[in-house]
mmCIF file of C-alpha atoms in Angstrom:
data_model
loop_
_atom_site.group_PDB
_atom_site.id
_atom_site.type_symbol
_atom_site.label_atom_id
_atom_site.label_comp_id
_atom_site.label_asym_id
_atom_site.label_seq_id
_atom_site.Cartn_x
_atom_site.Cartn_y
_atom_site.Cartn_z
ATOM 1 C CA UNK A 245 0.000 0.000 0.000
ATOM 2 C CA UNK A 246 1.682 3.404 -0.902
ATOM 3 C CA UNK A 247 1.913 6.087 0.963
ATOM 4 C CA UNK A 248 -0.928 8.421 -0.217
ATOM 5 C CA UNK A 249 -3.393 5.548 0.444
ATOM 6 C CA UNK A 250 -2.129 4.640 3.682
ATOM 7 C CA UNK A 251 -3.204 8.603 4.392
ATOM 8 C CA UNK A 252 -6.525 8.338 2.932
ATOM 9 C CA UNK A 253 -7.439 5.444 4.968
ATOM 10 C CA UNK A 254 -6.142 6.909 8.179
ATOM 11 C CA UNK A 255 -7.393 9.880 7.001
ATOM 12 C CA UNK A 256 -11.395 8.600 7.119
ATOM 13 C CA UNK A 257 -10.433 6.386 10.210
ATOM 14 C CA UNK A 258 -10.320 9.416 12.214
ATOM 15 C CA UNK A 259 -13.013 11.880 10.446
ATOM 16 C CA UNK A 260 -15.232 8.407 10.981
ATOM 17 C CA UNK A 261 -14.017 8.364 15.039
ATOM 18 C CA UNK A 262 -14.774 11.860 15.465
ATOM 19 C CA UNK A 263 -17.651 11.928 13.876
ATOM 20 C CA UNK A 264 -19.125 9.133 16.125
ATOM 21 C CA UNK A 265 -17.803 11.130 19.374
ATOM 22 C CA UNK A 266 -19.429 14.350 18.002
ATOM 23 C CA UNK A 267 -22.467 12.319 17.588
ATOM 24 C CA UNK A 268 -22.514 10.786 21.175
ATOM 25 C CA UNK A 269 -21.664 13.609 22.735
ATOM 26 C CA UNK A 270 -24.535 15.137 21.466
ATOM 27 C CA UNK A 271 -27.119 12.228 22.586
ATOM 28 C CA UNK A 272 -25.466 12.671 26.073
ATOM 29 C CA UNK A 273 -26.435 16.126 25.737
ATOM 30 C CA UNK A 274 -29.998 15.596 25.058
ATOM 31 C CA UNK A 275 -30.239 13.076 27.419
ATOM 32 C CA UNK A 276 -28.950 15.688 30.312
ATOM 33 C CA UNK A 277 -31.579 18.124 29.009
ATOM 34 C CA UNK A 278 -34.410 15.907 28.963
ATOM 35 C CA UNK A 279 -33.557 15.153 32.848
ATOM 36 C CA UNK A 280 -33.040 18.914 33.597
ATOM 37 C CA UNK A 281 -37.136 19.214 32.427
ATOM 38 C CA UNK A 282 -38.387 16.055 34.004
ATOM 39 C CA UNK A 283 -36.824 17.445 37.462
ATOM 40 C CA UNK A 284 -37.438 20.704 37.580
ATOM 41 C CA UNK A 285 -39.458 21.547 40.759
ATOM 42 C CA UNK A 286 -43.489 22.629 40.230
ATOM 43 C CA UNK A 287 -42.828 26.270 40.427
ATOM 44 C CA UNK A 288 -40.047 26.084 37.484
ATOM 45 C CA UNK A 289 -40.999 26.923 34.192
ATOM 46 C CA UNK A 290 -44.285 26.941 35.611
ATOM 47 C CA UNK A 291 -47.469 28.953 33.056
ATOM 48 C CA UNK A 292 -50.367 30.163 33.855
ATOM 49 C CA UNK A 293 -53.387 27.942 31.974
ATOM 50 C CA UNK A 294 -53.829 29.746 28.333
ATOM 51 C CA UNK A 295 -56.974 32.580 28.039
ATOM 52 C CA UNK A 296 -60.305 30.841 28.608
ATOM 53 C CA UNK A 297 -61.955 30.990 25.054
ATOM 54 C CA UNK A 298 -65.866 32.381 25.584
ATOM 55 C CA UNK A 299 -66.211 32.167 21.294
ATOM 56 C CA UNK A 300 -65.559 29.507 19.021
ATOM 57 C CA UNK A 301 -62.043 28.757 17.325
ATOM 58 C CA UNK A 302 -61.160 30.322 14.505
ATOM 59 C CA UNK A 303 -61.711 28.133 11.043
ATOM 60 C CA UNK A 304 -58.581 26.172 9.514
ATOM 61 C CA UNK A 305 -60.060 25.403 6.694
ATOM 62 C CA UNK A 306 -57.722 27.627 4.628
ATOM 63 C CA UNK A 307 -54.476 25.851 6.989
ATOM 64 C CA UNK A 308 -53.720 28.914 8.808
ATOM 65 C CA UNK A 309 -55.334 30.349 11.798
ATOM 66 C CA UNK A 310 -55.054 33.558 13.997
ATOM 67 C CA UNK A 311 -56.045 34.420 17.807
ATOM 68 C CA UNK A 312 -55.952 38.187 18.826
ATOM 69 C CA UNK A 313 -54.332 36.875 22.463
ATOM 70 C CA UNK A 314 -52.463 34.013 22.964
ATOM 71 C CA UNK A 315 -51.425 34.453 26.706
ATOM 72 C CA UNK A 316 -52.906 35.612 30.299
ATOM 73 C CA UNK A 317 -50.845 39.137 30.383
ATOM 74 C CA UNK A 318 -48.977 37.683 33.368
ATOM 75 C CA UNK A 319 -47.944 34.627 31.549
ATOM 76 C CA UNK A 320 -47.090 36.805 28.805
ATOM 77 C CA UNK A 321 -44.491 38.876 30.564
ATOM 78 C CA UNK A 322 -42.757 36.726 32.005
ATOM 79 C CA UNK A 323 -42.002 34.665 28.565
ATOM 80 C CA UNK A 324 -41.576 37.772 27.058
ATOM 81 C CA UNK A 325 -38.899 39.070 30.136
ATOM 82 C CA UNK A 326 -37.179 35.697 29.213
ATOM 83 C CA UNK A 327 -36.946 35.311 26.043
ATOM 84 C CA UNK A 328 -36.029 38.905 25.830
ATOM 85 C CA UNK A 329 -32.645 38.429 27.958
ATOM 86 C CA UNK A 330 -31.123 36.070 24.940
ATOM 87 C CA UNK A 331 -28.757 37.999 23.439
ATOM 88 C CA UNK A 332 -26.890 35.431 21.938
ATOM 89 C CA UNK A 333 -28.519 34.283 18.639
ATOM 90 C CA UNK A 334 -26.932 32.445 15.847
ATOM 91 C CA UNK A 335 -27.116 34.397 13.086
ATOM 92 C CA UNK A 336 -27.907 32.966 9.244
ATOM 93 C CA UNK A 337 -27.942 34.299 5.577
ATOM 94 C CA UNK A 338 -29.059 32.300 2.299
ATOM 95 C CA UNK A 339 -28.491 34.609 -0.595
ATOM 96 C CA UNK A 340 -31.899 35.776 -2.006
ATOM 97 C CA UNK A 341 -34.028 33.714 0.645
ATOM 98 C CA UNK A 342 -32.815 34.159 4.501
ATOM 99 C CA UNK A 343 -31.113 36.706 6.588
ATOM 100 C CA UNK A 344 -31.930 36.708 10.528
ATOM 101 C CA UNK A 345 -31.041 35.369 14.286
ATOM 102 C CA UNK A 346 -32.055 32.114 16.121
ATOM 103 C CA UNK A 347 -32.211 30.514 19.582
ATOM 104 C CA UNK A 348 -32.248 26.499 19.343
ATOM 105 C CA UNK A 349 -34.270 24.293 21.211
ATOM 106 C CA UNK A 350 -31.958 23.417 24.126
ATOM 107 C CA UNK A 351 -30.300 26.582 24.516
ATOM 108 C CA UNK A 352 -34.128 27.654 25.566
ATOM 109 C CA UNK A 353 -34.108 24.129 27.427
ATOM 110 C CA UNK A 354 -30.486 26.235 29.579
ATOM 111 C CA UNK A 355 -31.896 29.466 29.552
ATOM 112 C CA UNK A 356 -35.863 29.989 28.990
ATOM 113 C CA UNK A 357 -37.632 27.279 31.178
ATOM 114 C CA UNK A 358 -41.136 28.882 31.224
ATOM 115 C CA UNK A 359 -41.076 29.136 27.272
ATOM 116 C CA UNK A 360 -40.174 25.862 27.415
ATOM 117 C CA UNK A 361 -43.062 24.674 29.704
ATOM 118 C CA UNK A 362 -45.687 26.626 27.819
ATOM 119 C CA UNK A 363 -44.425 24.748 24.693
ATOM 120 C CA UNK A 364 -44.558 21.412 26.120
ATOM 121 C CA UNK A 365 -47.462 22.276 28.389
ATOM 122 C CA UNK A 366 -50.896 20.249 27.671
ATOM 123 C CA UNK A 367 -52.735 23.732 27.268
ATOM 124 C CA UNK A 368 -50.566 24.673 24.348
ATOM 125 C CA UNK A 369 -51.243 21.021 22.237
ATOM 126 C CA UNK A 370 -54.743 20.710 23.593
ATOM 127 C CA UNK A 371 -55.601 24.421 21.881
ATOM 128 C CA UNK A 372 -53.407 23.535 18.959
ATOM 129 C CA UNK A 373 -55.324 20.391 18.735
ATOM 130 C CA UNK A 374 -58.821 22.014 19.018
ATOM 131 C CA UNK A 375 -57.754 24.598 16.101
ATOM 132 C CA UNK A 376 -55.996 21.843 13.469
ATOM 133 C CA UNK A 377 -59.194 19.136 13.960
ATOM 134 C CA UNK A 378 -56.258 16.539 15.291
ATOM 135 C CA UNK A 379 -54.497 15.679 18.214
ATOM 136 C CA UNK A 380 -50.715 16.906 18.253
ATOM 137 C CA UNK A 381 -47.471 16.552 20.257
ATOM 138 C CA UNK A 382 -44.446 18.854 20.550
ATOM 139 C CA UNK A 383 -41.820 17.783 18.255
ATOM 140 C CA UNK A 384 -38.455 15.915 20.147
ATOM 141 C CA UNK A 385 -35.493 18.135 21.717
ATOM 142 C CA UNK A 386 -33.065 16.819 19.051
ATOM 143 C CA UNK A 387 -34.782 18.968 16.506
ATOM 144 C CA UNK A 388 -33.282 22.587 16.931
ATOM 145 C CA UNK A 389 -36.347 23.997 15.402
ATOM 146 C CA UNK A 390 -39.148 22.431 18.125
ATOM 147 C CA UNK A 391 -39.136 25.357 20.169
ATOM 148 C CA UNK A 392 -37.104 28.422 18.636
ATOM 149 C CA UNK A 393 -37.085 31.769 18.947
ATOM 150 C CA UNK A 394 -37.057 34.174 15.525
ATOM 151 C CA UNK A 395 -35.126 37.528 15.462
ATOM 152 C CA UNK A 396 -35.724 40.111 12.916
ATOM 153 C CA UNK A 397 -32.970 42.778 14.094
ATOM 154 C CA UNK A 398 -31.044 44.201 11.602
ATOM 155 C CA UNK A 399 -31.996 45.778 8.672
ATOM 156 C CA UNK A 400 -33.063 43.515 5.614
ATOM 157 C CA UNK A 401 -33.522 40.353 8.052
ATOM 158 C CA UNK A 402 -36.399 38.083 6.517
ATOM 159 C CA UNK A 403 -37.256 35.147 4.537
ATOM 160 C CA UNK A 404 -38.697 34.598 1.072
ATOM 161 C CA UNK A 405 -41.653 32.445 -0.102
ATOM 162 C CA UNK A 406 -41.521 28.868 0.967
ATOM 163 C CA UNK A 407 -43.453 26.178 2.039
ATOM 164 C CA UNK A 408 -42.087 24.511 5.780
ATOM 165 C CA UNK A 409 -40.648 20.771 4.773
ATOM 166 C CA UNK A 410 -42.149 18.279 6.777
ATOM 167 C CA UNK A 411 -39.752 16.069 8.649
ATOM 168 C CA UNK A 412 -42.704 13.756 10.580
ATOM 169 C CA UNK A 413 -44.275 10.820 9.917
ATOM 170 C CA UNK A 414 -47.584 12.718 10.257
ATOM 171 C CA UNK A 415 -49.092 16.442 9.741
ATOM 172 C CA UNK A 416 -46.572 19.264 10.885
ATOM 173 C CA UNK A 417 -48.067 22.322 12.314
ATOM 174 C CA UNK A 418 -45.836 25.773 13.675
ATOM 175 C CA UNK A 419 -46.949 27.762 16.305
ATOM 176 C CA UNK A 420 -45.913 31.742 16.108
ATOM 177 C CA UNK A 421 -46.162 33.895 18.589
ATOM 178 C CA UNK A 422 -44.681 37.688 18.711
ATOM 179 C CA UNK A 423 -42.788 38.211 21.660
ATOM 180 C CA UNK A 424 -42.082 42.044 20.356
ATOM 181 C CA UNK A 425 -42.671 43.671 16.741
ATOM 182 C CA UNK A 426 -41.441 47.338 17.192
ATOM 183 C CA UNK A 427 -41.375 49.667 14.116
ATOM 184 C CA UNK A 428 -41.975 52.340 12.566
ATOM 185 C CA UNK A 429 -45.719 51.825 10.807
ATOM 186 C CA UNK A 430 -48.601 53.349 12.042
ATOM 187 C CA UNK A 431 -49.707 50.583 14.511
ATOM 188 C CA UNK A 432 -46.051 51.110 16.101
ATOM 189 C CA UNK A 433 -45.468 48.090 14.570
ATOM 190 C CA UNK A 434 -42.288 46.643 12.154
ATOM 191 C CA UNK A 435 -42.212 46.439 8.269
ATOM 192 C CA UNK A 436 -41.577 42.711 8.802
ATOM 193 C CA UNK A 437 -45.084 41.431 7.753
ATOM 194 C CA UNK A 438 -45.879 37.786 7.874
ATOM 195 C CA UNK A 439 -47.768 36.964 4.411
ATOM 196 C CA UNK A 440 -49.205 33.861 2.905
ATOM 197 C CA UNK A 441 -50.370 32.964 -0.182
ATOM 198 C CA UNK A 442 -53.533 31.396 -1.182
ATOM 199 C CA UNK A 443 -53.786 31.074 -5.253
ATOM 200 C CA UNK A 444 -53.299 34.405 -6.582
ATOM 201 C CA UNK A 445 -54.079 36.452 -2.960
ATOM 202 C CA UNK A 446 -51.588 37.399 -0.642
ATOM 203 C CA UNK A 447 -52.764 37.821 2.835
ATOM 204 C CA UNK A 448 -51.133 40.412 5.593
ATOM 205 C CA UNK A 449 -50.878 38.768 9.056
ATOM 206 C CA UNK A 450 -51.256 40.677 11.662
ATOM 207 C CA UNK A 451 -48.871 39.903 14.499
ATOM 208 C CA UNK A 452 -48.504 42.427 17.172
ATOM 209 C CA UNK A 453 -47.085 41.031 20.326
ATOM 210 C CA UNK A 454 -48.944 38.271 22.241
ATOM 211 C CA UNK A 455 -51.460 37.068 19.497
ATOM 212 C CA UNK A 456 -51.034 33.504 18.371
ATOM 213 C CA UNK A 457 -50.704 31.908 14.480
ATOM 214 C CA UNK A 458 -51.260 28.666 14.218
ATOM 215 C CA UNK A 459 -50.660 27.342 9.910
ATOM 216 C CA UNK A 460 -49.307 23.957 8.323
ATOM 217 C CA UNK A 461 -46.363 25.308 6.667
ATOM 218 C CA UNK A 462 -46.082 22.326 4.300
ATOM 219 C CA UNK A 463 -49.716 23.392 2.432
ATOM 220 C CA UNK A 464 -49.262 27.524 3.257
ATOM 221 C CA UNK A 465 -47.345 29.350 0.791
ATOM 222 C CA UNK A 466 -45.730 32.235 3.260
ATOM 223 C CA UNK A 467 -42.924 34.554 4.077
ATOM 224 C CA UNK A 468 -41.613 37.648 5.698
ATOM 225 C CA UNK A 469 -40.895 40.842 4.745
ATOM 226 C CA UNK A 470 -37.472 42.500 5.103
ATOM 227 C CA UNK A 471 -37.182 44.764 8.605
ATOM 228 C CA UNK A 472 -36.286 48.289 8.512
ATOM 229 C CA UNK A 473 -33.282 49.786 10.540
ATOM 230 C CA UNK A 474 -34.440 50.752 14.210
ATOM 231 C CA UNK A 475 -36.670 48.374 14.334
ATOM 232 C CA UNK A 476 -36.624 44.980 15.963
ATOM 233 C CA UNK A 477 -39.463 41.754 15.757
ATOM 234 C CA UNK A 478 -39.018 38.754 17.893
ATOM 235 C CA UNK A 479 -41.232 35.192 17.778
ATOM 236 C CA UNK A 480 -41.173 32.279 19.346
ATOM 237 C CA UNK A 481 -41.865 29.793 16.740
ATOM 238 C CA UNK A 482 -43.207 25.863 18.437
ATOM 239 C CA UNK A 483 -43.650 22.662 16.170
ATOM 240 C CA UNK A 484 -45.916 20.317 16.756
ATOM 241 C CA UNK A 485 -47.068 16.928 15.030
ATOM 242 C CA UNK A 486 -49.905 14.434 14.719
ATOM 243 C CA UNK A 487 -46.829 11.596 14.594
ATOM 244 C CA UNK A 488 -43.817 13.208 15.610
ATOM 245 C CA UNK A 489 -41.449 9.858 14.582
ATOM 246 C CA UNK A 490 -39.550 9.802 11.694
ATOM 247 C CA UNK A 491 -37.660 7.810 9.255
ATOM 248 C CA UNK A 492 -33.897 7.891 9.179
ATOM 249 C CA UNK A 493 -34.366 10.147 5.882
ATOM 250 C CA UNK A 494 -36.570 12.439 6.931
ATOM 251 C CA UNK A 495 -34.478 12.611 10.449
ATOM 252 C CA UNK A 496 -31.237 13.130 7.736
ATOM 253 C CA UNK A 497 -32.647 15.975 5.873
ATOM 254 C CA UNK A 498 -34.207 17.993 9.023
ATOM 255 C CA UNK A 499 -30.283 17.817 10.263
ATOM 256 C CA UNK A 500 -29.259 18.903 6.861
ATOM 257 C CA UNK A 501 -31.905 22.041 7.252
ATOM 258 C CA UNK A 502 -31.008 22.749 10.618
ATOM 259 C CA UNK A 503 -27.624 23.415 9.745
ATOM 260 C CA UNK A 504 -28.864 26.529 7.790
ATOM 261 C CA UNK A 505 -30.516 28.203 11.176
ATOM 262 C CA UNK A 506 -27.943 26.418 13.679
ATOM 263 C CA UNK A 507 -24.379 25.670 12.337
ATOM 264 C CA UNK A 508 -22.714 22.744 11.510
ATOM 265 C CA UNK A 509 -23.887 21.318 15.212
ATOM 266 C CA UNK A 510 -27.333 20.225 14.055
ATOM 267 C CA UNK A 511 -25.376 17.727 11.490
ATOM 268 C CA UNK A 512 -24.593 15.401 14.902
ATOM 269 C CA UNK A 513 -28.437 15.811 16.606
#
């Protein structure tokens, strides 16, 4: 064997062995997380029961739903107060298609337990449930974009048209709601406007802090419009699923995605 194969072969032997330690270390990881939740004591993370509804839901029969409040005020401000202390997002850019900041899953599982218990709370999947016509689960911690948060900060941060890829074995449904949308408009509010697109309509969104979105993004044509400078909009996005297993493929090509919003570490989750 000559020399320059002899360096190949080594050469994969140890991208192979660290690519297996990268990829334990990370199932460690979750594994910690997922015992830092199951432990934490009643009055962590703990959220007031979502606003009693005195009218009927809103119809899904177009995929995409909106509630004027999403929270009891109290509730509200104190996701909003925690959420609002992460200033360390992970900033991405696709040319022509994605500019803006994002909090994973488990840094929020670290450093935002109450967002994290009103995203894995029954309340949340019960409404979701009521509004979709099917029961639904929060997605697993290993996908970064179960329970994110969304910044819109800096001037031209949005994202283009696009449907939301499914990675489930069943229906795939994202939760929005605006933590802050501060601009200059004449509601006070940001030029980042969530649209979606049904046939040859486009349809505004309104999302001024503390109202709720509920759409599947996999049938809902949508996007947001670029921010202006001065101006800042902040969401916490939550998945949820009628089956929330997947295949090995579809669990391949939601790491391959994630690595757009996340960085190369979503490639071991």
């Amino acid at each position: 064997m000559d020399m320059l194969a002899t360096t190949i072969i080594v050469t994969l032997i140890a991208l192979s062995a660290g690519f297996a330690a990268l990829r334990v270390n990370r199932l460690k990881l979750y594994r910690t997380l997922e015992s830092q939740t199951s432990n934490w004591a009643p009055e962590v993370g703990r959220v007031e029961p979502l606003v009693p509804r005195d009218q009927s839901l809103p119809s899904f029969s177009q995929r995409l739903a909106r509630l004027d409040v999403a929270l009891p005020q109290d509730s509200f401000d104190t996701v909003q107060r925690e959420i609002e202390g992460l200033v360390n997002t992970e900033r991405s850019y696709l040319p022509t298609h994605k500019k803006g900041g994002t909090v994973a899953y488990e840094t929020l599982v670290q450093r935002a337990p109450h967002t994290v218990a009103l995203y894995r709370s029954p309340d949340m999947a019960g409404l979701v449930s009521a509004i979709v016509g099917e029961t639904v689960t929060p997605t697993p911690l290993h996908d970064q974009s179960s329970c994110s948060v969304l910044f819109y900060e800096r001037p031209g941060d949005h994202i283009g048209w696009h449907y939301d890829h499914n990675f489930y074995r069943g229906r795939h449904f994202t939760v929005l709601i605006p933590i802050l949308n501060r601009g200059h408009g004449p509601d006070g509010l940001s030029a980042a406007k969530l649209e979606a697109r049904f046939g040859e309509r486009i349809e505004p969104i309104a999302t001024p802090p503390n109202t709720l979105v509920v759409f599947e993004g996999q049938k809902v044509l949508h996007r947001v419009t670029p921010i202006e400078a001065g101006e800042r909009r902040i969401m916490l996005s939550m998945t949820f699923a009628t089956d929330a297993r997947a295949s090995r493929w579809q669990g391949f090509k939601r790491r391959i995605k994630d690595t757009a919003f996340f960085g190369p570490r979503a490639l071991w989750t």
